[in-house]
PDB file of C-alpha atoms and ligand atoms in Angstrom:
ATOM      1  CA  UNK A   1     160.332 -14.434 -11.740  1.00  0.00           C
ATOM      2  CA  UNK A   2     157.804 -15.705 -14.190  1.00  0.00           C
ATOM      3  CA  UNK A   3     159.557 -17.660 -16.914  1.00  0.00           C
ATOM      4  CA  UNK A   4     161.286 -15.434 -19.436  1.00  0.00           C
ATOM      5  CA  UNK A   5     161.201 -16.294 -23.131  1.00  0.00           C
ATOM      6  CA  UNK A   6     164.171 -15.263 -25.283  1.00  0.00           C
ATOM      7  CA  UNK A   7     162.985 -12.814 -27.921  1.00  0.00           C
ATOM      8  CA  UNK A   8     164.243 -10.055 -30.166  1.00  0.00           C
ATOM      9  CA  UNK A   9     163.109  -6.720 -31.491  1.00  0.00           C
ATOM     10  CA  UNK A  10     162.063  -7.182 -35.124  1.00  0.00           C
ATOM     11  CA  UNK A  11     160.575  -3.778 -35.992  1.00  0.00           C
ATOM     12  CA  UNK A  12     160.485  -0.251 -34.570  1.00  0.00           C
ATOM     13  CA  UNK A  13     158.057   2.430 -35.713  1.00  0.00           C
ATOM     14  CA  UNK A  14     157.256   5.936 -34.468  1.00  0.00           C
ATOM     15  CA  UNK A  15     153.574   6.398 -33.619  1.00  0.00           C
ATOM     16  CA  UNK A  16     153.910   9.965 -32.318  1.00  0.00           C
ATOM     17  CA  UNK A  17     156.930  12.173 -31.610  1.00  0.00           C
ATOM     18  CA  UNK A  18     157.197  10.552 -28.151  1.00  0.00           C
ATOM     19  CA  UNK A  19     155.640   7.101 -28.576  1.00  0.00           C
ATOM     20  CA  UNK A  20     157.371   4.284 -30.411  1.00  0.00           C
ATOM     21  CA  UNK A  21     155.987   0.854 -31.311  1.00  0.00           C
ATOM     22  CA  UNK A  22     158.242  -2.180 -30.879  1.00  0.00           C
ATOM     23  CA  UNK A  23     157.506  -5.535 -32.464  1.00  0.00           C
ATOM     24  CA  UNK A  24     159.104  -8.493 -30.738  1.00  0.00           C
ATOM     25  CA  UNK A  25     159.265 -12.129 -31.784  1.00  0.00           C
ATOM     26  CA  UNK A  26     160.211 -15.198 -29.775  1.00  0.00           C
ATOM     27  CA  UNK A  27     163.596 -16.701 -30.627  1.00  0.00           C
ATOM     28  CA  UNK A  28     163.080 -20.269 -29.521  1.00  0.00           C
ATOM     29  CA  UNK A  29     159.423 -20.975 -30.184  1.00  0.00           C
ATOM     30  CA  UNK A  30     157.166 -20.345 -33.160  1.00  0.00           C
ATOM     31  CA  UNK A  31     154.758 -18.152 -31.224  1.00  0.00           C
ATOM     32  CA  UNK A  32     154.205 -16.497 -27.873  1.00  0.00           C
ATOM     33  CA  UNK A  33     151.705 -18.092 -25.470  1.00  0.00           C
ATOM     34  CA  UNK A  34     148.023 -17.072 -25.681  1.00  0.00           C
ATOM     35  CA  UNK A  35     146.847 -14.030 -23.762  1.00  0.00           C
ATOM     36  CA  UNK A  36     143.645 -12.118 -23.178  1.00  0.00           C
ATOM     37  CA  UNK A  37     143.287  -8.522 -24.317  1.00  0.00           C
ATOM     38  CA  UNK A  38     144.587  -6.065 -21.723  1.00  0.00           C
ATOM     39  CA  UNK A  39     147.422  -8.312 -20.533  1.00  0.00           C
ATOM     40  CA  UNK A  40     150.953  -7.094 -20.038  1.00  0.00           C
ATOM     41  CA  UNK A  41     154.349  -8.716 -20.309  1.00  0.00           C
ATOM     42  CA  UNK A  42     157.482  -7.965 -18.338  1.00  0.00           C
ATOM     43  CA  UNK A  43     160.351  -7.328 -20.723  1.00  0.00           C
ATOM     44  CA  UNK A  44     163.917  -7.857 -19.654  1.00  0.00           C
ATOM     45  CA  UNK A  45     165.666  -5.237 -21.749  1.00  0.00           C
ATOM     46  CA  UNK A  46     169.119  -6.073 -20.456  1.00  0.00           C
ATOM     47  CA  UNK A  47     170.322  -7.798 -17.285  1.00  0.00           C
ATOM     48  CA  UNK A  48     168.889  -5.948 -14.298  1.00  0.00           C
ATOM     49  CA  UNK A  49     166.471  -3.840 -16.357  1.00  0.00           C
ATOM     50  CA  UNK A  50     162.939  -5.259 -16.425  1.00  0.00           C
ATOM     51  CA  UNK A  51     159.796  -3.300 -17.150  1.00  0.00           C
ATOM     52  CA  UNK A  52     156.095  -4.166 -17.647  1.00  0.00           C
ATOM     53  CA  UNK A  53     154.373  -3.174 -20.893  1.00  0.00           C
ATOM     54  CA  UNK A  54     150.838  -3.795 -22.134  1.00  0.00           C
ATOM     55  CA  UNK A  55     150.671  -6.031 -25.175  1.00  0.00           C
ATOM     56  CA  UNK A  56     148.951  -3.945 -27.826  1.00  0.00           C
ATOM     57  CA  UNK A  57     148.801  -6.504 -30.621  1.00  0.00           C
ATOM     58  CA  UNK A  58     145.879  -8.734 -31.520  1.00  0.00           C
ATOM     59  CA  UNK A  59     145.665 -11.807 -29.235  1.00  0.00           C
ATOM     60  CA  UNK A  60     144.805 -13.959 -32.257  1.00  0.00           C
ATOM     61  CA  UNK A  61     148.235 -13.252 -33.823  1.00  0.00           C
ATOM     62  CA  UNK A  62     150.696 -14.832 -31.363  1.00  0.00           C
ATOM     63  CA  UNK A  63     153.679 -15.015 -33.765  1.00  0.00           C
ATOM     64  CA  UNK A  64     154.744 -11.612 -32.481  1.00  0.00           C
ATOM     65  CA  UNK A  65     153.782  -9.073 -29.830  1.00  0.00           C
ATOM     66  CA  UNK A  66     153.787  -5.315 -30.012  1.00  0.00           C
ATOM     67  CA  UNK A  67     154.367  -2.843 -27.190  1.00  0.00           C
ATOM     68  CA  UNK A  68     154.012   0.934 -27.453  1.00  0.00           C
ATOM     69  CA  UNK A  69     156.367   2.903 -25.235  1.00  0.00           C
ATOM     70  CA  UNK A  70     156.244   6.569 -24.237  1.00  0.00           C
ATOM     71  CA  UNK A  71     159.641   8.181 -23.918  1.00  0.00           C
ATOM     72  CA  UNK A  72     159.980   9.313 -20.291  1.00  0.00           C
ATOM     73  CA  UNK A  73     163.308  11.105 -19.765  1.00  0.00           C
ATOM     74  CA  UNK A  74     162.679  11.282 -16.008  1.00  0.00           C
ATOM     75  CA  UNK A  75     161.603   7.638 -15.679  1.00  0.00           C
ATOM     76  CA  UNK A  76     163.529   4.679 -14.305  1.00  0.00           C
ATOM     77  CA  UNK A  77     165.362   3.932 -17.552  1.00  0.00           C
ATOM     78  CA  UNK A  78     163.210   1.386 -19.394  1.00  0.00           C
ATOM     79  CA  UNK A  79     161.736   3.794 -21.926  1.00  0.00           C
ATOM     80  CA  UNK A  80     165.085   5.508 -22.343  1.00  0.00           C
ATOM     81  CA  UNK A  81     166.725   2.208 -23.201  1.00  0.00           C
ATOM     82  CA  UNK A  82     164.014   1.312 -25.682  1.00  0.00           C
ATOM     83  CA  UNK A  83     164.040   4.712 -27.363  1.00  0.00           C
ATOM     84  CA  UNK A  84     167.787   5.269 -27.409  1.00  0.00           C
ATOM     85  CA  UNK A  85     169.455   1.879 -27.508  1.00  0.00           C
ATOM     86  CA  UNK A  86     167.080  -0.724 -28.903  1.00  0.00           C
ATOM     87  CA  UNK A  87     167.550  -1.555 -32.575  1.00  0.00           C
ATOM     88  CA  UNK A  88     166.084  -4.195 -34.839  1.00  0.00           C
ATOM     89  CA  UNK A  89     167.793  -7.383 -33.743  1.00  0.00           C
ATOM     90  CA  UNK A  90     168.279  -6.363 -30.091  1.00  0.00           C
ATOM     91  CA  UNK A  91     167.965  -9.457 -27.909  1.00  0.00           C
ATOM     92  CA  UNK A  92     165.513  -9.121 -25.046  1.00  0.00           C
ATOM     93  CA  UNK A  93     163.335 -11.513 -23.039  1.00  0.00           C
ATOM     94  CA  UNK A  94     159.612 -11.483 -22.359  1.00  0.00           C
ATOM     95  CA  UNK A  95     157.634 -12.967 -19.498  1.00  0.00           C
ATOM     96  CA  UNK A  96     154.503 -15.010 -19.958  1.00  0.00           C
ATOM     97  CA  UNK A  97     151.456 -12.701 -20.137  1.00  0.00           C
ATOM     98  CA  UNK A  98     150.170 -11.225 -16.885  1.00  0.00           C
ATOM     99  CA  UNK A  99     146.392 -11.012 -16.897  1.00  0.00           C
ATOM    100  CA  UNK A 100     145.450  -8.399 -14.292  1.00  0.00           C
ATOM    101  CA  UNK A 101     143.276  -6.175 -16.469  1.00  0.00           C
ATOM    102  CA  UNK A 102     140.856  -7.993 -18.763  1.00  0.00           C
ATOM    103  CA  UNK A 103     137.300  -7.567 -19.989  1.00  0.00           C
ATOM    104  CA  UNK A 104     134.627  -8.809 -17.611  1.00  0.00           C
ATOM    105  CA  UNK A 105     132.922 -12.029 -18.699  1.00  0.00           C
ATOM    106  CA  UNK A 106     129.230 -11.679 -19.398  1.00  0.00           C
ATOM    107  CA  UNK A 107     129.183  -7.880 -19.580  1.00  0.00           C
ATOM    108  CA  UNK A 108     126.674  -6.381 -22.003  1.00  0.00           C
ATOM    109  CA  UNK A 109     128.382  -3.008 -22.374  1.00  0.00           C
ATOM    110  CA  UNK A 110     132.021  -2.003 -22.052  1.00  0.00           C
ATOM    111  CA  UNK A 111     133.036   1.647 -21.557  1.00  0.00           C
ATOM    112  CA  UNK A 112     136.796   2.094 -22.026  1.00  0.00           C
ATOM    113  CA  UNK A 113     138.493   5.299 -20.865  1.00  0.00           C
ATOM    114  CA  UNK A 114     142.099   5.964 -21.879  1.00  0.00           C
ATOM    115  CA  UNK A 115     144.390   8.842 -21.001  1.00  0.00           C
ATOM    116  CA  UNK A 116     147.491   9.290 -23.193  1.00  0.00           C
ATOM    117  CA  UNK A 117     149.733   6.223 -23.238  1.00  0.00           C
ATOM    118  CA  UNK A 118     147.010   4.540 -21.140  1.00  0.00           C
ATOM    119  CA  UNK A 119     145.512   3.563 -24.505  1.00  0.00           C
ATOM    120  CA  UNK A 120     147.871   0.583 -24.712  1.00  0.00           C
ATOM    121  CA  UNK A 121     145.923  -2.168 -22.873  1.00  0.00           C
ATOM    122  CA  UNK A 122     142.753  -1.264 -24.752  1.00  0.00           C
ATOM    123  CA  UNK A 123     144.214  -2.068 -28.174  1.00  0.00           C
ATOM    124  CA  UNK A 124     144.244  -5.800 -27.499  1.00  0.00           C
ATOM    125  CA  UNK A 125     140.991  -5.606 -25.509  1.00  0.00           C
ATOM    126  CA  UNK A 126     139.190  -4.135 -28.500  1.00  0.00           C
ATOM    127  CA  UNK A 127     140.101  -7.210 -30.524  1.00  0.00           C
ATOM    128  CA  UNK A 128     137.907  -9.165 -28.066  1.00  0.00           C
ATOM    129  CA  UNK A 129     135.122  -6.604 -27.708  1.00  0.00           C
ATOM    130  CA  UNK A 130     134.521  -4.935 -31.045  1.00  0.00           C
ATOM    131  CA  UNK A 131     131.297  -3.383 -29.733  1.00  0.00           C
ATOM    132  CA  UNK A 132     133.027  -1.496 -26.920  1.00  0.00           C
ATOM    133  CA  UNK A 133     133.014   2.291 -26.783  1.00  0.00           C
ATOM    134  CA  UNK A 134     136.260   4.120 -26.194  1.00  0.00           C
ATOM    135  CA  UNK A 135     136.807   7.570 -24.718  1.00  0.00           C
ATOM    136  CA  UNK A 136     140.344   8.665 -25.587  1.00  0.00           C
ATOM    137  CA  UNK A 137     141.817  11.689 -23.772  1.00  0.00           C
ATOM    138  CA  UNK A 138     145.082  13.297 -24.901  1.00  0.00           C
ATOM    139  CA  UNK A 139     146.700  16.689 -25.132  1.00  0.00           C
ATOM    140  CA  UNK A 140     146.320  16.878 -28.918  1.00  0.00           C
ATOM    141  CA  UNK A 141     145.590  14.567 -31.865  1.00  0.00           C
ATOM    142  CA  UNK A 142     149.288  14.404 -32.732  1.00  0.00           C
ATOM    143  CA  UNK A 143     150.016  12.990 -29.260  1.00  0.00           C
ATOM    144  CA  UNK A 144     147.388  10.246 -29.546  1.00  0.00           C
ATOM    145  CA  UNK A 145     148.908   6.947 -30.654  1.00  0.00           C
ATOM    146  CA  UNK A 146     146.865   4.574 -32.829  1.00  0.00           C
ATOM    147  CA  UNK A 147     144.332   7.262 -33.739  1.00  0.00           C
ATOM    148  CA  UNK A 148     143.870   6.253 -37.407  1.00  0.00           C
ATOM    149  CA  UNK A 149     143.501   2.577 -36.504  1.00  0.00           C
ATOM    150  CA  UNK A 150     140.982   3.337 -33.759  1.00  0.00           C
ATOM    151  CA  UNK A 151     138.940   5.621 -36.003  1.00  0.00           C
ATOM    152  CA  UNK A 152     138.762   2.893 -38.651  1.00  0.00           C
ATOM    153  CA  UNK A 153     137.885   0.205 -36.125  1.00  0.00           C
ATOM    154  CA  UNK A 154     135.371   2.013 -33.962  1.00  0.00           C
ATOM    155  CA  UNK A 155     133.834   4.752 -36.066  1.00  0.00           C
ATOM    156  CA  UNK A 156     131.388   6.681 -33.884  1.00  0.00           C
ATOM    157  CA  UNK A 157     132.143   4.455 -30.887  1.00  0.00           C
ATOM    158  CA  UNK A 158     135.464   6.317 -30.550  1.00  0.00           C
ATOM    159  CA  UNK A 159     135.037   9.626 -28.741  1.00  0.00           C
ATOM    160  CA  UNK A 160     138.154  11.800 -28.548  1.00  0.00           C
ATOM    161  CA  UNK A 161     138.803  14.424 -25.896  1.00  0.00           C
ATOM    162  CA  UNK A 162     141.748  16.607 -26.896  1.00  0.00           C
ATOM    163  CA  UNK A 163     142.722  19.455 -24.591  1.00  0.00           C
ATOM    164  CA  UNK A 164     144.084  21.355 -27.602  1.00  0.00           C
ATOM    165  CA  UNK A 165     140.534  21.481 -28.929  1.00  0.00           C
ATOM    166  CA  UNK A 166     139.107  22.563 -25.589  1.00  0.00           C
ATOM    167  CA  UNK A 167     137.320  19.242 -25.051  1.00  0.00           C
ATOM    168  CA  UNK A 168     137.519  17.613 -21.632  1.00  0.00           C
ATOM    169  CA  UNK A 169     135.790  14.397 -20.654  1.00  0.00           C
ATOM    170  CA  UNK A 170     133.177  14.852 -17.934  1.00  0.00           C
ATOM    171  CA  UNK A 171     133.627  11.572 -16.070  1.00  0.00           C
ATOM    172  CA  UNK A 172     130.931  12.157 -13.419  1.00  0.00           C
ATOM    173  CA  UNK A 173     128.396  12.752 -16.206  1.00  0.00           C
ATOM    174  CA  UNK A 174     129.528   9.775 -18.296  1.00  0.00           C
ATOM    175  CA  UNK A 175     129.512   7.417 -15.331  1.00  0.00           C
ATOM    176  CA  UNK A 176     126.567   8.850 -13.408  1.00  0.00           C
ATOM    177  CA  UNK A 177     124.180   5.924 -13.832  1.00  0.00           C
ATOM    178  CA  UNK A 178     125.661   2.413 -13.675  1.00  0.00           C
ATOM    179  CA  UNK A 179     123.448  -0.192 -15.289  1.00  0.00           C
ATOM    180  CA  UNK A 180     123.412  -3.966 -14.781  1.00  0.00           C
ATOM    181  CA  UNK A 181     125.876  -5.537 -17.187  1.00  0.00           C
ATOM    182  CA  UNK A 182     127.781  -2.311 -17.840  1.00  0.00           C
ATOM    183  CA  UNK A 183     131.478  -2.349 -16.981  1.00  0.00           C
ATOM    184  CA  UNK A 184     133.816   0.648 -17.100  1.00  0.00           C
ATOM    185  CA  UNK A 185     137.608   0.475 -17.456  1.00  0.00           C
ATOM    186  CA  UNK A 186     140.223   3.199 -17.136  1.00  0.00           C
ATOM    187  CA  UNK A 187     143.949   3.395 -17.762  1.00  0.00           C
ATOM    188  CA  UNK A 188     146.005   6.563 -17.763  1.00  0.00           C
ATOM    189  CA  UNK A 189     147.748   9.055 -15.526  1.00  0.00           C
ATOM    190  CA  UNK A 190     147.060   9.198 -11.792  1.00  0.00           C
ATOM    191  CA  UNK A 191     144.791  12.230 -12.106  1.00  0.00           C
ATOM    192  CA  UNK A 192     142.495  10.427 -14.539  1.00  0.00           C
ATOM    193  CA  UNK A 193     142.391   7.317 -12.375  1.00  0.00           C
ATOM    194  CA  UNK A 194     141.571   9.313  -9.263  1.00  0.00           C
ATOM    195  CA  UNK A 195     138.729  11.031 -11.113  1.00  0.00           C
ATOM    196  CA  UNK A 196     137.528   7.643 -12.403  1.00  0.00           C
ATOM    197  CA  UNK A 197     137.570   6.146  -8.894  1.00  0.00           C
ATOM    198  CA  UNK A 198     135.576   9.081  -7.565  1.00  0.00           C
ATOM    199  CA  UNK A 199     133.084   8.925 -10.431  1.00  0.00           C
ATOM    200  CA  UNK A 200     132.505   5.179  -9.949  1.00  0.00           C
ATOM    201  CA  UNK A 201     132.481   5.163  -6.145  1.00  0.00           C
ATOM    202  CA  UNK A 202     128.736   4.431  -6.224  1.00  0.00           C
ATOM    203  CA  UNK A 203     129.044   1.642  -8.812  1.00  0.00           C
ATOM    204  CA  UNK A 204     128.373  -1.958  -7.788  1.00  0.00           C
ATOM    205  CA  UNK A 205     131.507  -3.840  -6.743  1.00  0.00           C
ATOM    206  CA  UNK A 206     133.368  -5.367  -9.676  1.00  0.00           C
ATOM    207  CA  UNK A 207     131.913  -3.211 -12.438  1.00  0.00           C
ATOM    208  CA  UNK A 208     134.626  -0.530 -12.460  1.00  0.00           C
ATOM    209  CA  UNK A 209     138.186  -1.572 -13.341  1.00  0.00           C
ATOM    210  CA  UNK A 210     141.387   0.409 -13.566  1.00  0.00           C
ATOM    211  CA  UNK A 211     145.002  -0.156 -14.413  1.00  0.00           C
ATOM    212  CA  UNK A 212     147.905   1.981 -13.306  1.00  0.00           C
ATOM    213  CA  UNK A 213     150.807   2.257 -15.703  1.00  0.00           C
ATOM    214  CA  UNK A 214     152.894   4.649 -13.663  1.00  0.00           C
ATOM    215  CA  UNK A 215     153.603   3.907 -10.064  1.00  0.00           C
ATOM    216  CA  UNK A 216     155.322   5.905  -7.369  1.00  0.00           C
ATOM    217  CA  UNK A 217     158.182   8.012  -8.764  1.00  0.00           C
ATOM    218  CA  UNK A 218     161.714   6.746  -8.046  1.00  0.00           C
ATOM    219  CA  UNK A 219     162.334   9.129  -5.163  1.00  0.00           C
ATOM    220  CA  UNK A 220     159.059   8.301  -3.422  1.00  0.00           C
ATOM    221  CA  UNK A 221     159.318   4.500  -3.413  1.00  0.00           C
ATOM    222  CA  UNK A 222     161.455   4.379  -0.258  1.00  0.00           C
ATOM    223  CA  UNK A 223     159.683   7.071   1.728  1.00  0.00           C
ATOM    224  CA  UNK A 224     158.564   6.091   5.214  1.00  0.00           C
ATOM    225  CA  UNK A 225     159.790   5.113   8.638  1.00  0.00           C
ATOM    226  CA  UNK A 226     162.298   2.404   9.529  1.00  0.00           C
ATOM    227  CA  UNK A 227     161.042  -1.116  10.261  1.00  0.00           C
ATOM    228  CA  UNK A 228     162.287  -4.714  10.349  1.00  0.00           C
ATOM    229  CA  UNK A 229     161.664  -7.732   8.159  1.00  0.00           C
ATOM    230  CA  UNK A 230     162.033 -11.242   9.543  1.00  0.00           C
ATOM    231  CA  UNK A 231     162.824 -14.017   7.073  1.00  0.00           C
ATOM    232  CA  UNK A 232     160.596 -16.976   7.991  1.00  0.00           C
ATOM    233  CA  UNK A 233     162.926 -19.711   6.683  1.00  0.00           C
ATOM    234  CA  UNK A 234     166.005 -18.573   8.619  1.00  0.00           C
ATOM    235  CA  UNK A 235     164.762 -16.302  11.386  1.00  0.00           C
ATOM    236  CA  UNK A 236     167.146 -13.576  10.176  1.00  0.00           C
ATOM    237  CA  UNK A 237     165.967 -10.041  10.895  1.00  0.00           C
ATOM    238  CA  UNK A 238     166.758  -7.383   8.305  1.00  0.00           C
ATOM    239  CA  UNK A 239     166.650  -3.687   9.197  1.00  0.00           C
ATOM    240  CA  UNK A 240     164.933  -1.468   6.614  1.00  0.00           C
ATOM    241  CA  UNK A 241     166.022   2.122   7.306  1.00  0.00           C
ATOM    242  CA  UNK A 242     163.894   5.152   6.500  1.00  0.00           C
ATOM    243  CA  UNK A 243     164.328   6.123   2.875  1.00  0.00           C
ATOM    244  CA  UNK A 244     165.256   2.589   1.744  1.00  0.00           C
ATOM    245  CA  UNK A 245     162.791   0.232   0.075  1.00  0.00           C
ATOM    246  CA  UNK A 246     162.101  -3.212   1.488  1.00  0.00           C
ATOM    247  CA  UNK A 247     163.187  -4.594  -1.893  1.00  0.00           C
ATOM    248  CA  UNK A 248     166.583  -2.885  -1.658  1.00  0.00           C
ATOM    249  CA  UNK A 249     167.089  -3.985   1.946  1.00  0.00           C
ATOM    250  CA  UNK A 250     166.227  -7.596   1.117  1.00  0.00           C
ATOM    251  CA  UNK A 251     168.632  -7.649  -1.807  1.00  0.00           C
ATOM    252  CA  UNK A 252     171.392  -6.044   0.242  1.00  0.00           C
ATOM    253  CA  UNK A 253     170.932  -8.887   2.719  1.00  0.00           C
ATOM    254  CA  UNK A 254     171.337 -11.487  -0.030  1.00  0.00           C
ATOM    255  CA  UNK A 255     167.680 -12.336  -0.662  1.00  0.00           C
ATOM    256  CA  UNK A 256     166.694 -12.858  -4.289  1.00  0.00           C
ATOM    257  CA  UNK A 257     163.517 -10.946  -5.094  1.00  0.00           C
ATOM    258  CA  UNK A 258     162.355 -10.177  -8.640  1.00  0.00           C
ATOM    259  CA  UNK A 259     161.208  -6.776  -9.750  1.00  0.00           C
ATOM    260  CA  UNK A 260     160.164  -4.940 -12.890  1.00  0.00           C
ATOM    261  CA  UNK A 261     158.403  -1.583 -12.558  1.00  0.00           C
ATOM    262  CA  UNK A 262     159.763  -0.761  -9.059  1.00  0.00           C
ATOM    263  CA  UNK A 263     156.859   1.617  -8.649  1.00  0.00           C
ATOM    264  CA  UNK A 264     154.171  -0.670  -7.214  1.00  0.00           C
ATOM    265  CA  UNK A 265     152.129  -1.392 -10.328  1.00  0.00           C
ATOM    266  CA  UNK A 266     153.218  -4.724 -11.835  1.00  0.00           C
ATOM    267  CA  UNK A 267     153.323  -7.150  -8.894  1.00  0.00           C
ATOM    268  CA  UNK A 268     156.638  -8.772  -9.877  1.00  0.00           C
ATOM    269  CA  UNK A 269     158.229  -8.124  -6.466  1.00  0.00           C
ATOM    270  CA  UNK A 270     155.433  -9.570  -4.299  1.00  0.00           C
ATOM    271  CA  UNK A 271     156.505 -11.832  -1.453  1.00  0.00           C
ATOM    272  CA  UNK A 272     154.336 -13.746   1.029  1.00  0.00           C
ATOM    273  CA  UNK A 273     153.443 -11.820   4.174  1.00  0.00           C
ATOM    274  CA  UNK A 274     153.188 -14.221   7.104  1.00  0.00           C
ATOM    275  CA  UNK A 275     152.890 -11.866  10.039  1.00  0.00           C
ATOM    276  CA  UNK A 276     152.978  -8.318  11.272  1.00  0.00           C
ATOM    277  CA  UNK A 277     151.292  -5.234   9.927  1.00  0.00           C
ATOM    278  CA  UNK A 278     152.074  -3.860   6.479  1.00  0.00           C
ATOM    279  CA  UNK A 279     151.639  -0.359   5.147  1.00  0.00           C
ATOM    280  CA  UNK A 280     150.470  -1.223   1.642  1.00  0.00           C
ATOM    281  CA  UNK A 281     151.267   1.436  -0.946  1.00  0.00           C
ATOM    282  CA  UNK A 282     151.034  -0.626  -4.110  1.00  0.00           C
ATOM    283  CA  UNK A 283     148.538  -0.206  -6.924  1.00  0.00           C
ATOM    284  CA  UNK A 284     148.345  -3.836  -8.033  1.00  0.00           C
ATOM    285  CA  UNK A 285     147.137  -6.116  -5.212  1.00  0.00           C
ATOM    286  CA  UNK A 286     143.426  -6.550  -4.757  1.00  0.00           C
ATOM    287  CA  UNK A 287     142.166  -5.873  -1.219  1.00  0.00           C
ATOM    288  CA  UNK A 288     141.685  -9.604  -0.657  1.00  0.00           C
ATOM    289  CA  UNK A 289     145.323 -10.301  -1.560  1.00  0.00           C
ATOM    290  CA  UNK A 290     146.825  -7.851   0.871  1.00  0.00           C
ATOM    291  CA  UNK A 291     146.507 -10.007   3.959  1.00  0.00           C
ATOM    292  CA  UNK A 292     148.961 -12.522   2.521  1.00  0.00           C
ATOM    293  CA  UNK A 293     151.315 -10.535   0.289  1.00  0.00           C
ATOM    294  CA  UNK A 294     153.460  -7.427   0.324  1.00  0.00           C
ATOM    295  CA  UNK A 295     154.809  -5.497  -2.663  1.00  0.00           C
ATOM    296  CA  UNK A 296     158.386  -4.966  -1.648  1.00  0.00           C
ATOM    297  CA  UNK A 297     159.323  -2.132  -4.005  1.00  0.00           C
ATOM    298  CA  UNK A 298     156.947   0.378  -2.384  1.00  0.00           C
ATOM    299  CA  UNK A 299     155.221  -1.103   0.680  1.00  0.00           C
ATOM    300  CA  UNK A 300     156.614  -1.105   4.165  1.00  0.00           C
ATOM    301  CA  UNK A 301     156.038  -2.701   7.542  1.00  0.00           C
ATOM    302  CA  UNK A 302     155.112  -1.254  10.859  1.00  0.00           C
ATOM    303  CA  UNK A 303     157.488  -2.449  13.559  1.00  0.00           C
ATOM    304  CA  UNK A 304     158.361  -5.919  12.284  1.00  0.00           C
ATOM    305  CA  UNK A 305     156.840  -7.998   9.481  1.00  0.00           C
ATOM    306  CA  UNK A 306     157.476 -11.691   8.844  1.00  0.00           C
ATOM    307  CA  UNK A 307     158.080 -12.639   5.228  1.00  0.00           C
ATOM    308  CA  UNK A 308     157.622 -16.055   3.657  1.00  0.00           C
ATOM    309  CA  UNK A 309     161.108 -16.183   2.161  1.00  0.00           C
TER     310      UNK A 309
HETATM  311  S1  FES B 401     158.445  -4.333  -9.174  1.00  0.00           S
HETATM  312 FE1  FES B 401     156.494  -3.871  -9.992  1.00  0.00          FE
HETATM  313  S2  FES B 401     155.260  -3.822  -8.225  1.00  0.00           S
HETATM  314 FE2  FES B 401     157.252  -4.033  -7.441  1.00  0.00          FE
END
């Protein structure tokens, strides 16, 4: 696990009926480490409960971080804990920032596309790119967190698309003509990201960026056929039955593997892949990283894989 910093919740505020903003401060250092806009941290809410959250606060104010959390009654428990049990003073821990989703260096135009709670990584990005344009999709204005702040910050560069007003973003039209120096970024539900991927399929490599915030649902993470995992350091072979995740099988066999989202989006459970063929189902590794790593909470092997543990 990346190093965890002791911290505590110092403020809680409702942004919408379902989204709550948590301010956290470090307990043993004057400030959190620097991060670039769009980064996320993995919060340990209590022992055994770790979840990734985008840092929404301004990167130039490291004394505290803010995370905005959507209440998801059917989720894996992180949002439920934050909404129902966290209080001002709750001790938690935060990982160093994870920088998977940041603004491209040297870009001349940034087009940001957010769906619902997918707005969160863009808050800190906008602090670094005040000229960016933001398309914000939500069911209704009252569901859209940070709306007043974004209106004040962006003025006409904020374009809202609220289903309640009959307005739907036409991604193919918006992204029809990629230009040199233009980069597009999307974060939101799977349907939005699929539409974004399709609309940018003809874009030059590296100019379209997306971040998943919801991975495979709990019941789907272990789907797939049985296989075996060989531990390189000991030669032990661990059976991974159908319906059981590689992560769960490794832990049951005594291996220590970190995790956070357990849905394939944060990368915390990656282990080195030294041999065999993997069935990659994650949403966080780049294609070039897949030859040497496997995301154990959702990905599986075919036959037998050899792990660098
Ligand atoms: S725990 Fe997040 S990708 Fe596996």
